[in-house]
C-alpha positions as a LaTeX table, in Angstrom:
\begin{tabular}{lrrr}
\hline
Residue & $x$ (\AA) & $y$ (\AA) & $z$ (\AA) \\
\hline
Met1 & $-96.73$ & 93.19 & $-112.75$ \\
Asn2 & $-97.60$ & 94.26 & $-116.28$ \\
Arg3 & $-99.03$ & 97.71 & $-116.78$ \\
Ser4 & $-101.91$ & 96.34 & $-118.88$ \\
Pro5 & $-104.74$ & 94.39 & $-117.24$ \\
Tyr6 & $-104.00$ & 91.27 & $-119.25$ \\
His7 & $-100.76$ & 90.01 & $-120.70$ \\
Arg8 & $-100.71$ & 86.93 & $-122.90$ \\
Gly9 & $-97.48$ & 85.25 & $-121.94$ \\
Ile10 & $-95.69$ & 83.79 & $-118.98$ \\
Asn11 & $-97.95$ & 82.71 & $-116.16$ \\
Phe12 & $-96.29$ & 84.49 & $-113.26$ \\
Leu13 & $-98.26$ & 87.70 & $-113.81$ \\
Pro14 & $-101.11$ & 87.09 & $-111.30$ \\
Asn15 & $-98.73$ & 85.97 & $-108.55$ \\
Thr16 & $-96.50$ & 88.94 & $-109.25$ \\
Leu17 & $-99.40$ & 91.37 & $-108.90$ \\
Ile18 & $-100.47$ & 89.80 & $-105.61$ \\
Leu19 & $-96.96$ & 89.79 & $-104.24$ \\
Leu20 & $-96.46$ & 93.42 & $-105.19$ \\
Ala21 & $-99.59$ & 94.26 & $-103.23$ \\
Val22 & $-98.46$ & 92.46 & $-100.07$ \\
Ala23 & $-94.75$ & 93.18 & $-100.31$ \\
Gly24 & $-95.07$ & 96.04 & $-97.87$ \\
Cys25 & $-96.46$ & 93.67 & $-95.21$ \\
Ala26 & $-93.45$ & 91.32 & $-95.26$ \\
Val27 & $-90.00$ & 91.80 & $-93.81$ \\
Ala28 & $-87.96$ & 93.36 & $-96.60$ \\
Pro29 & $-84.75$ & 91.64 & $-97.71$ \\
Lys30 & $-81.45$ & 93.41 & $-97.32$ \\
Pro31 & $-81.41$ & 96.31 & $-99.79$ \\
Val32 & $-79.02$ & 96.24 & $-102.73$ \\
Pro33 & $-76.51$ & 99.12 & $-102.71$ \\
Ile34 & $-77.26$ & 101.40 & $-105.67$ \\
Glu35 & $-75.43$ & 104.37 & $-107.12$ \\
Arg36 & $-77.80$ & 106.46 & $-109.25$ \\
Thr37 & $-76.58$ & 109.08 & $-111.72$ \\
Glu38 & $-77.82$ & 110.74 & $-114.88$ \\
Trp39 & $-76.95$ & 109.18 & $-118.24$ \\
Gln40 & $-77.18$ & 110.85 & $-121.62$ \\
Pro41 & $-77.07$ & 108.20 & $-124.38$ \\
Ala42 & $-77.25$ & 110.80 & $-127.16$ \\
Pro43 & $-77.92$ & 114.51 & $-127.54$ \\
Gly44 & $-81.53$ & 115.20 & $-126.69$ \\
Phe45 & $-82.02$ & 111.96 & $-124.74$ \\
Gln46 & $-81.99$ & 111.70 & $-120.96$ \\
Gly47 & $-81.45$ & 108.48 & $-119.10$ \\
Thr48 & $-80.56$ & 107.00 & $-115.73$ \\
Arg49 & $-77.54$ & 104.96 & $-114.72$ \\
Leu50 & $-77.90$ & 102.48 & $-111.84$ \\
Gln51 & $-74.79$ & 100.75 & $-110.54$ \\
Thr52 & $-75.16$ & 97.77 & $-108.20$ \\
Pro53 & $-72.39$ & 95.48 & $-106.92$ \\
His54 & $-72.51$ & 93.36 & $-110.10$ \\
Tyr55 & $-74.47$ & 95.37 & $-112.70$ \\
Asp56 & $-74.13$ & 98.64 & $-114.56$ \\
Leu57 & $-77.62$ & 99.49 & $-115.85$ \\
Arg58 & $-78.18$ & 102.30 & $-118.34$ \\
Leu59 & $-81.83$ & 103.12 & $-118.83$ \\
Thr60 & $-84.01$ & 105.33 & $-120.90$ \\
Ala61 & $-86.97$ & 103.19 & $-119.77$ \\
Arg62 & $-88.88$ & 105.54 & $-117.49$ \\
Asp63 & $-91.16$ & 103.20 & $-115.51$ \\
Pro64 & $-90.32$ & 104.02 & $-111.86$ \\
Val65 & $-91.64$ & 100.70 & $-110.53$ \\
Leu66 & $-89.50$ & 98.74 & $-112.98$ \\
Gln67 & $-86.48$ & 100.86 & $-112.07$ \\
Ala68 & $-87.10$ & 100.16 & $-108.38$ \\
Tyr69 & $-87.29$ & 96.39 & $-108.87$ \\
Leu70 & $-84.40$ & 95.92 & $-111.29$ \\
Pro71 & $-81.43$ & 96.07 & $-108.88$ \\
Gly72 & $-82.75$ & 93.47 & $-106.43$ \\
Phe73 & $-84.17$ & 91.32 & $-109.22$ \\
Leu74 & $-80.90$ & 91.17 & $-111.15$ \\
Glu75 & $-78.68$ & 90.56 & $-108.13$ \\
Thr76 & $-80.98$ & 87.73 & $-106.98$ \\
Ala77 & $-80.96$ & 86.23 & $-110.47$ \\
Leu78 & $-77.16$ & 86.31 & $-110.43$ \\
Asp79 & $-77.19$ & 84.33 & $-107.18$ \\
Ala80 & $-79.34$ & 81.71 & $-108.95$ \\
Tyr81 & $-76.95$ & 81.56 & $-111.92$ \\
Arg82 & $-74.04$ & 80.98 & $-109.54$ \\
Gln83 & $-75.91$ & 78.20 & $-107.79$ \\
Leu84 & $-76.43$ & 76.53 & $-111.17$ \\
Val85 & $-72.85$ & 77.01 & $-112.40$ \\
Pro86 & $-70.38$ & 78.39 & $-109.86$ \\
Gly87 & $-67.94$ & 80.88 & $-111.27$ \\
Pro88 & $-66.24$ & 84.20 & $-110.72$ \\
Gly89 & $-68.24$ & 87.32 & $-111.30$ \\
Asp90 & $-67.00$ & 90.24 & $-109.30$ \\
Gln91 & $-66.94$ & 92.54 & $-112.32$ \\
Arg92 & $-69.96$ & 94.65 & $-113.20$ \\
Met93 & $-71.93$ & 93.49 & $-116.24$ \\
Glu94 & $-73.53$ & 96.09 & $-118.51$ \\
Ile95 & $-77.23$ & 96.21 & $-119.35$ \\
Tyr96 & $-78.96$ & 98.75 & $-121.59$ \\
Leu97 & $-82.74$ & 99.05 & $-121.25$ \\
Phe98 & $-84.45$ & 101.45 & $-123.64$ \\
Glu99 & $-87.92$ & 102.96 & $-123.50$ \\
Thr100 & $-88.79$ & 102.12 & $-127.12$ \\
Arg101 & $-87.86$ & 99.65 & $-129.81$ \\
Ala102 & $-86.78$ & 102.54 & $-132.04$ \\
Glu103 & $-84.16$ & 103.60 & $-129.48$ \\
Trp104 & $-83.07$ & 99.98 & $-129.08$ \\
Ala105 & $-82.70$ & 99.51 & $-132.84$ \\
Arg106 & $-80.79$ & 102.75 & $-133.31$ \\
Phe107 & $-78.37$ & 101.82 & $-130.51$ \\
Thr108 & $-77.98$ & 98.28 & $-131.87$ \\
Arg109 & $-76.93$ & 99.46 & $-135.32$ \\
Arg110 & $-74.21$ & 101.56 & $-133.74$ \\
Phe111 & $-73.18$ & 99.19 & $-130.94$ \\
Ala112 & $-73.09$ & 95.88 & $-132.86$ \\
Pro113 & $-72.99$ & 96.66 & $-136.60$ \\
Thr114 & $-71.70$ & 93.21 & $-137.57$ \\
Asp115 & $-74.56$ & 91.36 & $-135.86$ \\
Ala116 & $-77.26$ & 94.02 & $-136.11$ \\
His117 & $-79.00$ & 92.25 & $-138.99$ \\
Thr118 & $-79.62$ & 89.20 & $-136.79$ \\
Tyr119 & $-80.48$ & 91.16 & $-133.65$ \\
Leu120 & $-83.01$ & 93.33 & $-135.46$ \\
His121 & $-84.96$ & 90.21 & $-136.48$ \\
Ile122 & $-85.92$ & 89.84 & $-132.82$ \\
Gln123 & $-89.54$ & 90.95 & $-132.81$ \\
Glu124 & $-90.10$ & 91.28 & $-129.07$ \\
Gly125 & $-87.15$ & 90.86 & $-126.86$ \\
Ala126 & $-83.55$ & 91.47 & $-126.07$ \\
Tyr127 & $-80.15$ & 90.14 & $-126.95$ \\
Met128 & $-76.84$ & 89.51 & $-125.26$ \\
Asp129 & $-73.84$ & 90.51 & $-127.34$ \\
Gln130 & $-71.34$ & 87.69 & $-126.90$ \\
Arg131 & $-68.32$ & 89.76 & $-127.87$ \\
Thr132 & $-68.86$ & 92.33 & $-125.13$ \\
Ala133 & $-71.02$ & 90.30 & $-122.69$ \\
Thr134 & $-73.57$ & 93.13 & $-122.80$ \\
Thr135 & $-77.36$ & 92.82 & $-122.62$ \\
Val136 & $-79.46$ & 95.22 & $-124.71$ \\
Ala137 & $-83.25$ & 95.32 & $-124.26$ \\
Tyr138 & $-86.27$ & 97.58 & $-124.46$ \\
Asp139 & $-89.31$ & 97.86 & $-122.21$ \\
Leu140 & $-92.10$ & 95.41 & $-123.08$ \\
Gly141 & $-94.01$ & 95.86 & $-119.85$ \\
Arg142 & $-92.79$ & 94.98 & $-116.40$ \\
Asp143 & $-93.32$ & 91.23 & $-116.27$ \\
Arg144 & $-92.09$ & 90.48 & $-119.79$ \\
Thr145 & $-89.08$ & 92.76 & $-119.43$ \\
Leu146 & $-87.98$ & 91.09 & $-116.20$ \\
Ala147 & $-88.39$ & 87.66 & $-117.82$ \\
Leu148 & $-86.26$ & 88.71 & $-120.78$ \\
Leu149 & $-83.55$ & 90.17 & $-118.57$ \\
Ala150 & $-83.45$ & 86.99 & $-116.49$ \\
His151 & $-83.09$ & 84.92 & $-119.69$ \\
Glu152 & $-80.39$ & 87.13 & $-121.19$ \\
Gly153 & $-78.76$ & 87.46 & $-117.79$ \\
Leu154 & $-77.73$ & 83.82 & $-117.81$ \\
His155 & $-76.18$ & 84.22 & $-121.25$ \\
Gln156 & $-74.38$ & 87.29 & $-119.95$ \\
Tyr157 & $-73.08$ & 85.46 & $-116.88$ \\
Phe158 & $-71.76$ & 82.62 & $-119.04$ \\
Ala159 & $-70.12$ & 85.03 & $-121.49$ \\
Ala160 & $-68.50$ & 87.12 & $-118.77$ \\
Cys161 & $-67.48$ & 84.41 & $-116.32$ \\
Leu162 & $-66.86$ & 81.10 & $-118.13$ \\
Pro163 & $-63.63$ & 80.63 & $-120.08$ \\
Glu164 & $-65.22$ & 78.25 & $-122.60$ \\
Pro165 & $-68.46$ & 78.83 & $-124.57$ \\
Val166 & $-71.63$ & 76.86 & $-123.80$ \\
Val167 & $-73.19$ & 75.02 & $-126.73$ \\
Pro168 & $-76.32$ & 76.81 & $-128.04$ \\
Trp169 & $-79.03$ & 74.26 & $-127.21$ \\
Leu170 & $-77.88$ & 74.14 & $-123.60$ \\
Asn171 & $-77.24$ & 77.86 & $-123.29$ \\
Glu172 & $-80.73$ & 78.68 & $-124.57$ \\
Gly173 & $-82.40$ & 75.79 & $-122.78$ \\
Leu174 & $-80.95$ & 76.81 & $-119.42$ \\
Ala175 & $-81.80$ & 80.47 & $-120.03$ \\
Thr176 & $-85.48$ & 79.62 & $-120.58$ \\
Gln177 & $-85.54$ & 78.08 & $-117.09$ \\
Phe178 & $-85.32$ & 81.63 & $-115.69$ \\
Glu179 & $-88.21$ & 83.18 & $-117.61$ \\
Ala180 & $-91.00$ & 82.24 & $-115.19$ \\
Phe181 & $-90.95$ & 83.37 & $-111.58$ \\
Thr182 & $-92.94$ & 84.67 & $-108.65$ \\
Leu183 & $-91.86$ & 87.57 & $-106.47$ \\
Arg184 & $-91.40$ & 87.06 & $-102.76$ \\
Gln185 & $-90.65$ & 90.20 & $-100.83$ \\
Gly186 & $-89.76$ & 91.82 & $-104.11$ \\
Arg187 & $-87.22$ & 89.19 & $-105.16$ \\
Pro188 & $-87.69$ & 86.47 & $-107.80$ \\
Val189 & $-88.19$ & 82.78 & $-107.11$ \\
Phe190 & $-87.77$ & 80.99 & $-110.43$ \\
Thr191 & $-90.36$ & 78.39 & $-111.46$ \\
Pro192 & $-89.13$ & 76.73 & $-114.69$ \\
Arg193 & $-92.11$ & 74.42 & $-115.19$ \\
His194 & $-94.63$ & 77.26 & $-114.93$ \\
Asn195 & $-93.62$ & 78.92 & $-118.17$ \\
Leu196 & $-96.95$ & 79.11 & $-120.01$ \\
Phe197 & $-95.43$ & 81.17 & $-122.80$ \\
Arg198 & $-93.08$ & 78.32 & $-123.75$ \\
Arg199 & $-95.66$ & 75.67 & $-122.91$ \\
Asn200 & $-98.16$ & 77.13 & $-125.36$ \\
Asn201 & $-95.48$ & 77.29 & $-128.07$ \\
Leu202 & $-94.52$ & 73.70 & $-127.29$ \\
Arg203 & $-98.13$ & 72.63 & $-127.78$ \\
Glu204 & $-98.05$ & 74.28 & $-131.21$ \\
Ala205 & $-94.87$ & 72.39 & $-132.10$ \\
Leu206 & $-96.41$ & 69.08 & $-131.06$ \\
Asp207 & $-99.72$ & 69.70 & $-132.81$ \\
Gly208 & $-98.43$ & 71.30 & $-136.00$ \\
Gln209 & $-97.73$ & 69.28 & $-139.14$ \\
Gly210 & $-93.97$ & 68.79 & $-139.24$ \\
Ser211 & $-93.34$ & 71.51 & $-136.64$ \\
Trp212 & $-91.38$ & 69.34 & $-134.21$ \\
Ile213 & $-87.64$ & 69.83 & $-134.72$ \\
Pro214 & $-85.85$ & 66.45 & $-134.59$ \\
Leu215 & $-83.36$ & 66.23 & $-131.73$ \\
Ser216 & $-80.34$ & 65.79 & $-134.00$ \\
Gln217 & $-81.25$ & 69.06 & $-135.74$ \\
Leu218 & $-82.12$ & 70.86 & $-132.50$ \\
Leu219 & $-78.72$ & 70.02 & $-131.04$ \\
Ser220 & $-77.01$ & 71.58 & $-134.05$ \\
Met221 & $-79.02$ & 74.80 & $-134.24$ \\
His222 & $-78.17$ & 78.13 & $-132.67$ \\
Ala223 & $-80.46$ & 80.97 & $-131.66$ \\
Gly224 & $-79.47$ & 83.13 & $-134.62$ \\
Gln225 & $-80.86$ & 80.50 & $-136.99$ \\
Ala226 & $-84.14$ & 80.57 & $-135.09$ \\
Val227 & $-84.68$ & 84.31 & $-134.75$ \\
Val228 & $-84.30$ & 85.01 & $-138.47$ \\
Gln229 & $-87.20$ & 82.60 & $-139.06$ \\
Thr230 & $-90.82$ & 83.55 & $-138.59$ \\
Gly231 & $-93.78$ & 81.91 & $-136.92$ \\
Gln232 & $-93.64$ & 78.48 & $-135.37$ \\
Ile233 & $-90.03$ & 77.66 & $-136.30$ \\
Ala234 & $-88.72$ & 80.47 & $-134.11$ \\
Arg235 & $-91.22$ & 79.88 & $-131.30$ \\
Gly236 & $-90.77$ & 76.12 & $-131.47$ \\
Tyr237 & $-86.99$ & 76.26 & $-131.12$ \\
Tyr238 & $-87.12$ & 78.01 & $-127.76$ \\
Ala239 & $-90.04$ & 75.89 & $-126.56$ \\
Gln240 & $-88.22$ & 72.69 & $-127.44$ \\
Val241 & $-84.94$ & 73.59 & $-125.76$ \\
Trp242 & $-86.96$ & 74.62 & $-122.69$ \\
Ala243 & $-88.66$ & 71.21 & $-122.67$ \\
Leu244 & $-85.40$ & 69.38 & $-123.43$ \\
Val245 & $-83.62$ & 70.85 & $-120.42$ \\
Leu246 & $-86.61$ & 70.11 & $-118.17$ \\
Phe247 & $-86.60$ & 66.53 & $-119.49$ \\
Leu248 & $-82.88$ & 66.13 & $-118.84$ \\
Arg249 & $-83.17$ & 67.60 & $-115.34$ \\
Glu250 & $-86.15$ & 65.50 & $-114.29$ \\
Gly251 & $-86.02$ & 62.32 & $-116.39$ \\
Pro252 & $-83.85$ & 59.21 & $-116.70$ \\
Tyr253 & $-80.78$ & 61.21 & $-117.72$ \\
Ala254 & $-80.80$ & 63.49 & $-114.66$ \\
Arg255 & $-77.51$ & 62.23 & $-113.23$ \\
Asp256 & $-75.79$ & 62.51 & $-116.61$ \\
Phe257 & $-77.16$ & 66.03 & $-116.99$ \\
Gln258 & $-75.78$ & 67.04 & $-113.60$ \\
His259 & $-72.36$ & 65.84 & $-114.76$ \\
Leu260 & $-72.72$ & 67.90 & $-117.94$ \\
Val261 & $-73.64$ & 71.06 & $-116.02$ \\
Arg262 & $-70.71$ & 70.59 & $-113.63$ \\
Asp263 & $-68.35$ & 70.58 & $-116.61$ \\
Leu264 & $-69.79$ & 73.67 & $-118.29$ \\
Gly265 & $-67.15$ & 76.15 & $-119.36$ \\
Thr266 & $-64.25$ & 73.99 & $-118.20$ \\
Asp267 & $-61.31$ & 72.31 & $-119.87$ \\
Arg268 & $-62.89$ & 68.99 & $-118.89$ \\
Met269 & $-65.69$ & 69.49 & $-121.40$ \\
Arg270 & $-63.36$ & 70.65 & $-124.16$ \\
Leu271 & $-61.06$ & 67.65 & $-123.65$ \\
Ala272 & $-64.00$ & 65.24 & $-123.37$ \\
Thr273 & $-65.57$ & 66.34 & $-126.66$ \\
Arg274 & $-62.19$ & 66.25 & $-128.39$ \\
Ala275 & $-61.68$ & 62.68 & $-127.14$ \\
Tyr276 & $-65.16$ & 61.70 & $-128.32$ \\
Arg277 & $-64.44$ & 62.95 & $-131.82$ \\
Ala278 & $-61.15$ & 61.05 & $-131.91$ \\
Ala279 & $-62.76$ & 57.81 & $-130.72$ \\
His280 & $-65.89$ & 57.72 & $-132.88$ \\
Ala281 & $-65.93$ & 57.35 & $-136.64$ \\
Gly282 & $-68.08$ & 60.01 & $-138.24$ \\
Ala283 & $-67.95$ & 62.32 & $-135.23$ \\
Ala284 & $-65.85$ & 64.82 & $-137.15$ \\
Thr285 & $-68.96$ & 65.91 & $-139.07$ \\
Leu286 & $-71.15$ & 66.33 & $-135.98$ \\
Ser287 & $-71.87$ & 69.72 & $-134.44$ \\
Glu288 & $-70.33$ & 70.53 & $-131.08$ \\
Gly289 & $-73.81$ & 70.57 & $-129.57$ \\
Glu290 & $-74.50$ & 67.01 & $-130.67$ \\
Val291 & $-71.09$ & 65.79 & $-129.53$ \\
Val292 & $-71.70$ & 67.24 & $-126.07$ \\
Phe293 & $-75.08$ & 65.50 & $-125.90$ \\
Arg294 & $-73.71$ & 62.18 & $-127.13$ \\
His295 & $-70.76$ & 62.20 & $-124.73$ \\
Tyr296 & $-72.59$ & 63.28 & $-121.58$ \\
Ile297 & $-76.15$ & 62.05 & $-122.12$ \\
Thr298 & $-76.52$ & 59.25 & $-124.69$ \\
Asp299 & $-75.51$ & 58.15 & $-128.16$ \\
Gln300 & $-79.06$ & 56.93 & $-128.78$ \\
Ile301 & $-80.35$ & 60.14 & $-130.31$ \\
Asp302 & $-83.56$ & 58.71 & $-131.79$ \\
Glu303 & $-84.44$ & 57.03 & $-128.49$ \\
Ala304 & $-83.80$ & 60.24 & $-126.56$ \\
Asp305 & $-85.86$ & 62.21 & $-129.08$ \\
His306 & $-88.79$ & 59.84 & $-128.62$ \\
Ala307 & $-88.56$ & 60.01 & $-124.83$ \\
Cys308 & $-88.30$ & 63.81 & $-124.87$ \\
Arg309 & $-91.32$ & 64.07 & $-127.14$ \\
Glu310 & $-93.36$ & 61.89 & $-124.79$ \\
Phe311 & $-92.24$ & 64.11 & $-121.90$ \\
Ala312 & $-93.28$ & 67.18 & $-123.89$ \\
His313 & $-96.77$ & 65.75 & $-124.46$ \\
Arg314 & $-97.15$ & 65.24 & $-120.70$ \\
Leu315 & $-95.84$ & 68.75 & $-120.08$ \\
Val316 & $-98.57$ & 70.42 & $-122.15$ \\
Arg317 & $-101.52$ & 68.46 & $-120.78$ \\
\hline
\end{tabular}
């Protein structure tokens, strides 16, 4: 679905191109209601506003094919988020999608001045502003842009609809599960294992000297610490949380992980982690991310790290 003939990244591109070609031959899904109006972000700039049942999109990105796919793509992604973690979500969530990085950066400095320094370290991508539950992105080509919006969309859903925050390793790890997809009748079917972009970065982390982030450190990190880094540290963080969530979903801790996901954003999780800290000497100095992992998954961090690393090696073969 990318406008260039070859896009080094997530592996859904060929399937997407094929499905776009045959989409007209299949029975179309029920169309998403859309209200389209003009939007002027600043004097001299013209944009488009698309309102769907659950999204308010403001675009200077001009690609007509991308504009046509966004409403159905985002509403289908929201259905997938709700299947993962049920929650309210009748309000419209705001997304800004700019034509260029320069527009994105200029808007970011004005929209989120406190966090702009961190956001502007993002070299190719988007961010979700936690304070306002707003996604801000710029066009990187059709396939990559949709992947980014699906990733940030989960963060946005959590921020808008869950009363309690989700710890960073899990928030990012779950979001990476929505980056790879195929299109069926113009709607995404998410394929978490088929994320070649993260798989290639994971291979780098496994092969590089000292590039693997130990689990105890990974559980304590947040995305802001990763994006201000350069090179493999930043790429490795996202690749490892992608692999960690796949490992927890598919491996020996799958039942424990299901319990964890059921408690996301609830008082149950907050009370459980508070009780863990009270019951375990030394827990007061642990990050919330590590406490969540220890309570729901296992206290044997080194053993889990070893098992996850073995899983990661199998994943990149």
